[in-house]
Amino acid sequence: MKLVFKNSLAFSPIQHIIKASKNKMAFSRLSFAASLVLFSSLIISSVAYYGDEANPENGKLIPVAVEGVIMCKSGDKSYPIQGATARVTCVKTDVYGEEIVPVSMMSSKTDAKGYFFATLFPSQLREGRMVTKCKVFLHKSPIAGCNFPTDVNKGVKGQSLSKYRILEDKSFKLYWAGPFFFTSEPTYY
């Protein structure tokens, strides 16, 4: 017995499955392409330039500041270290955005609460130059029994600066880093 379809739009069940799978593959490819474009734009936009924001009142570039806390972790306890330092490292770019050279600056020594502060003023760079790819690292602890840096919050590998707030009173673009920890025993990474 032979089946004859009078309507040319009718399909066998297998043809329906093939057509449905082709539609799903086309949608899947489209979804993948859209996801790839979105992800690429996120990566491209994630390269931040620091010190490129101007004060709307006077047009001057806003200084960049980094604050954080450095602690000592000994067993289950942790406490702030007074006199410790962090290092902020960035890549300097020219007027065209091309990377030129890495630059580093040291933070102030931490206070009794382990708090540090580091600043980069636009006047420290030549006209048209910016810094990008800034990271904060643990640098030095004054305590002999707690002077091994740990990679908690990327204290050894470097924590990228990402979230900031503008301080209206001081006109700083303030980033937060850490908390970072030194320990009494070396940790290998």
Short mmCIF file of C-alpha atoms in Angstrom, two decimals:
data_model
loop_
_atom_site.label_atom_id
_atom_site.label_comp_id
_atom_site.label_asym_id
_atom_site.label_seq_id
_atom_site.Cartn_x
_atom_site.Cartn_y
_atom_site.Cartn_z
CA MET A 1 0.00 0.00 0.00
CA LYS A 2 1.31 3.34 -1.04
CA LEU A 3 0.54 6.59 0.78
CA VAL A 4 -0.13 9.57 -1.37
CA PHE A 5 -0.31 13.04 0.13
CA LYS A 6 -2.63 15.38 -1.65
CA ASN A 7 -1.32 18.40 0.25
CA SER A 8 2.30 19.16 -0.62
CA LEU A 9 2.80 20.74 2.82
CA ALA A 10 2.21 17.48 4.64
CA PHE A 11 5.27 15.77 6.06
CA SER A 12 5.94 12.32 7.40
CA PRO A 13 6.75 12.07 11.14
CA ILE A 14 10.45 11.64 10.34
CA GLN A 15 10.43 14.75 8.16
CA HIS A 16 8.84 16.68 11.06
CA ILE A 17 11.64 15.54 13.39
CA ILE A 18 14.34 16.50 10.86
CA LYS A 19 12.77 19.91 10.26
CA ALA A 20 12.41 20.55 14.01
CA SER A 21 16.04 19.57 14.67
CA LYS A 22 17.22 21.88 11.86
CA ASN A 23 15.25 24.76 13.41
CA LYS A 24 16.73 23.98 16.84
CA MET A 25 20.26 23.87 15.37
CA ALA A 26 19.73 27.21 13.63
CA PHE A 27 18.42 28.74 16.87
CA SER A 28 21.30 27.16 18.81
CA ARG A 29 23.86 28.60 16.38
CA LEU A 30 22.22 32.01 16.57
CA SER A 31 22.19 31.88 20.39
CA PHE A 32 25.85 30.86 20.43
CA ALA A 33 26.81 33.70 18.07
CA ALA A 34 24.88 36.25 20.15
CA SER A 35 26.50 34.97 23.35
CA LEU A 36 29.94 35.18 21.76
CA VAL A 37 29.37 38.80 20.69
CA LEU A 38 28.11 39.75 24.17
CA PHE A 39 31.01 37.99 25.93
CA SER A 40 33.56 39.64 23.61
CA SER A 41 32.13 43.07 24.31
CA LEU A 42 32.37 42.41 28.06
CA ILE A 43 36.04 41.45 27.74
CA ILE A 44 36.83 44.48 25.60
CA SER A 45 35.02 46.83 27.95
CA SER A 46 36.69 45.29 31.02
CA VAL A 47 40.00 47.03 30.24
CA ALA A 48 39.60 50.03 32.48
CA TYR A 49 41.53 53.26 32.29
CA TYR A 50 42.22 54.81 35.65
CA GLY A 51 42.43 58.56 36.05
CA ASP A 52 40.42 59.29 32.92
CA GLU A 53 37.38 60.74 34.65
CA ALA A 54 37.13 64.51 34.88
CA ASN A 55 35.49 66.65 37.52
CA PRO A 56 32.38 68.11 35.82
CA GLU A 57 32.80 71.45 37.61
CA ASN A 58 36.37 72.29 36.60
CA GLY A 59 37.25 69.72 33.91
CA LYS A 60 40.37 68.51 35.76
CA LEU A 61 41.14 64.80 35.89
CA ILE A 62 40.19 63.11 39.15
CA PRO A 63 43.05 61.46 41.08
CA VAL A 64 42.87 57.70 41.61
CA ALA A 65 43.13 56.29 45.12
CA VAL A 66 43.29 52.74 46.45
CA GLU A 67 42.43 51.78 50.01
CA GLY A 68 42.48 48.47 51.78
CA VAL A 69 43.37 46.52 54.90
CA ILE A 70 46.36 44.27 55.63
CA MET A 71 46.07 41.64 58.34
CA CYS A 72 48.13 38.88 59.95
CA LYS A 73 46.54 35.44 60.01
CA SER A 74 47.94 33.19 62.71
CA GLY A 75 46.04 29.94 63.15
CA ASP A 76 42.35 30.74 63.57
CA LYS A 77 43.00 34.34 64.57
CA SER A 78 43.69 37.39 62.48
CA TYR A 79 44.65 40.90 63.51
CA PRO A 80 45.60 44.14 61.72
CA ILE A 81 49.26 44.84 60.98
CA GLN A 82 50.56 48.34 61.64
CA GLY A 83 53.35 49.48 59.31
CA ALA A 84 52.70 47.05 56.42
CA THR A 85 52.66 48.25 52.80
CA ALA A 86 50.96 47.33 49.54
CA ARG A 87 52.17 47.97 46.00
CA VAL A 88 49.95 49.21 43.17
CA THR A 89 51.19 48.34 39.68
CA CYS A 90 49.64 49.66 36.47
CA VAL A 91 50.52 49.87 32.79
CA LYS A 92 51.08 53.38 31.43
CA THR A 93 49.62 54.13 27.98
CA ASP A 94 50.41 56.84 25.46
CA VAL A 95 47.94 59.28 23.87
CA TYR A 96 46.88 56.54 21.39
CA GLY A 97 46.17 53.96 24.12
CA GLU A 98 49.26 51.89 23.33
CA GLU A 99 50.90 50.32 26.36
CA ILE A 100 54.27 51.90 27.12
CA VAL A 101 55.72 50.78 30.44
CA PRO A 102 54.62 49.39 33.81
CA VAL A 103 54.54 51.79 36.74
CA SER A 104 54.40 51.04 40.47
CA MET A 105 53.61 53.06 43.54
CA MET A 106 53.75 52.15 47.18
CA SER A 107 50.92 52.66 49.61
CA SER A 108 51.32 54.52 52.85
CA LYS A 109 52.22 52.33 55.81
CA THR A 110 49.14 50.81 57.41
CA ASP A 111 47.76 52.37 60.56
CA ALA A 112 46.88 50.53 63.81
CA LYS A 113 43.73 49.14 62.10
CA GLY A 114 45.73 47.77 59.13
CA TYR A 115 44.35 50.43 56.76
CA PHE A 116 46.47 51.59 53.80
CA PHE A 117 45.97 54.29 51.18
CA ALA A 118 47.75 54.94 47.86
CA THR A 119 47.15 57.70 45.32
CA LEU A 120 48.00 58.37 41.71
CA PHE A 121 47.56 61.97 40.65
CA PRO A 122 47.07 62.80 36.96
CA SER A 123 49.88 65.36 37.34
CA GLN A 124 52.25 62.40 37.80
CA LEU A 125 51.59 61.42 34.17
CA ARG A 126 52.40 63.40 31.03
CA GLU A 127 49.58 65.12 29.17
CA GLY A 128 47.36 62.58 27.39
CA ARG A 129 48.80 59.56 29.17
CA MET A 130 46.72 57.20 31.29
CA VAL A 131 47.21 54.04 33.29
CA THR A 132 45.38 50.75 32.81
CA LYS A 133 45.45 47.17 34.12
CA CYS A 134 46.09 48.26 37.71
CA LYS A 135 46.60 45.57 40.34
CA VAL A 136 47.31 45.69 44.07
CA PHE A 137 49.84 43.34 45.70
CA LEU A 138 51.02 42.73 49.25
CA HIS A 139 54.47 44.24 49.64
CA LYS A 140 55.99 44.16 53.11
CA SER A 141 55.14 43.32 56.70
CA PRO A 142 57.16 44.76 59.60
CA ILE A 143 56.37 41.75 61.82
CA ALA A 144 59.09 39.09 61.63
CA GLY A 145 56.69 36.39 62.81
CA CYS A 146 54.07 37.28 60.20
CA ASN A 147 55.83 38.26 56.99
CA PHE A 148 54.84 35.64 54.42
CA PRO A 149 52.26 36.99 51.94
CA THR A 150 49.24 34.84 51.12
CA ASP A 151 47.19 34.88 47.94
CA VAL A 152 43.93 35.43 49.82
CA ASN A 153 42.07 38.02 47.69
CA LYS A 154 44.99 37.78 45.23
CA GLY A 155 47.49 39.45 47.54
CA VAL A 156 50.37 37.65 45.76
CA LYS A 157 49.10 37.39 42.17
CA GLY A 158 47.59 40.87 42.25
CA GLN A 159 43.99 41.96 42.73
CA SER A 160 42.62 43.92 39.77
CA LEU A 161 40.95 47.21 40.55
CA SER A 162 37.34 47.15 39.44
CA LYS A 163 34.81 48.68 41.82
CA TYR A 164 35.13 52.28 42.84
CA ARG A 165 33.23 55.23 44.16
CA ILE A 166 33.78 58.94 43.61
CA LEU A 167 34.52 60.89 46.79
CA GLU A 168 32.85 64.22 46.27
CA ASP A 169 34.69 66.07 49.03
CA LYS A 170 38.18 65.05 47.94
CA SER A 171 37.39 64.41 44.28
CA PHE A 172 39.03 60.98 44.30
CA LYS A 173 38.07 57.92 42.32
CA LEU A 174 38.45 55.50 45.25
CA TYR A 175 39.03 51.77 44.71
CA TRP A 176 38.95 49.09 47.42
CA ALA A 177 41.45 46.21 47.64
CA GLY A 178 41.81 43.27 50.00
CA PRO A 179 41.65 42.49 52.78
CA PHE A 180 45.10 40.99 52.37
CA PHE A 181 46.83 38.61 54.77
CA PHE A 182 50.37 37.82 55.78
CA THR A 183 51.05 34.62 57.71
CA SER A 184 53.82 33.08 59.79
CA GLU A 185 54.38 30.13 57.45
CA PRO A 186 55.31 30.24 53.75
CA THR A 187 52.64 29.25 51.27
CA TYR A 188 53.67 28.13 47.81
CA TYR A 189 51.72 29.11 44.71
#
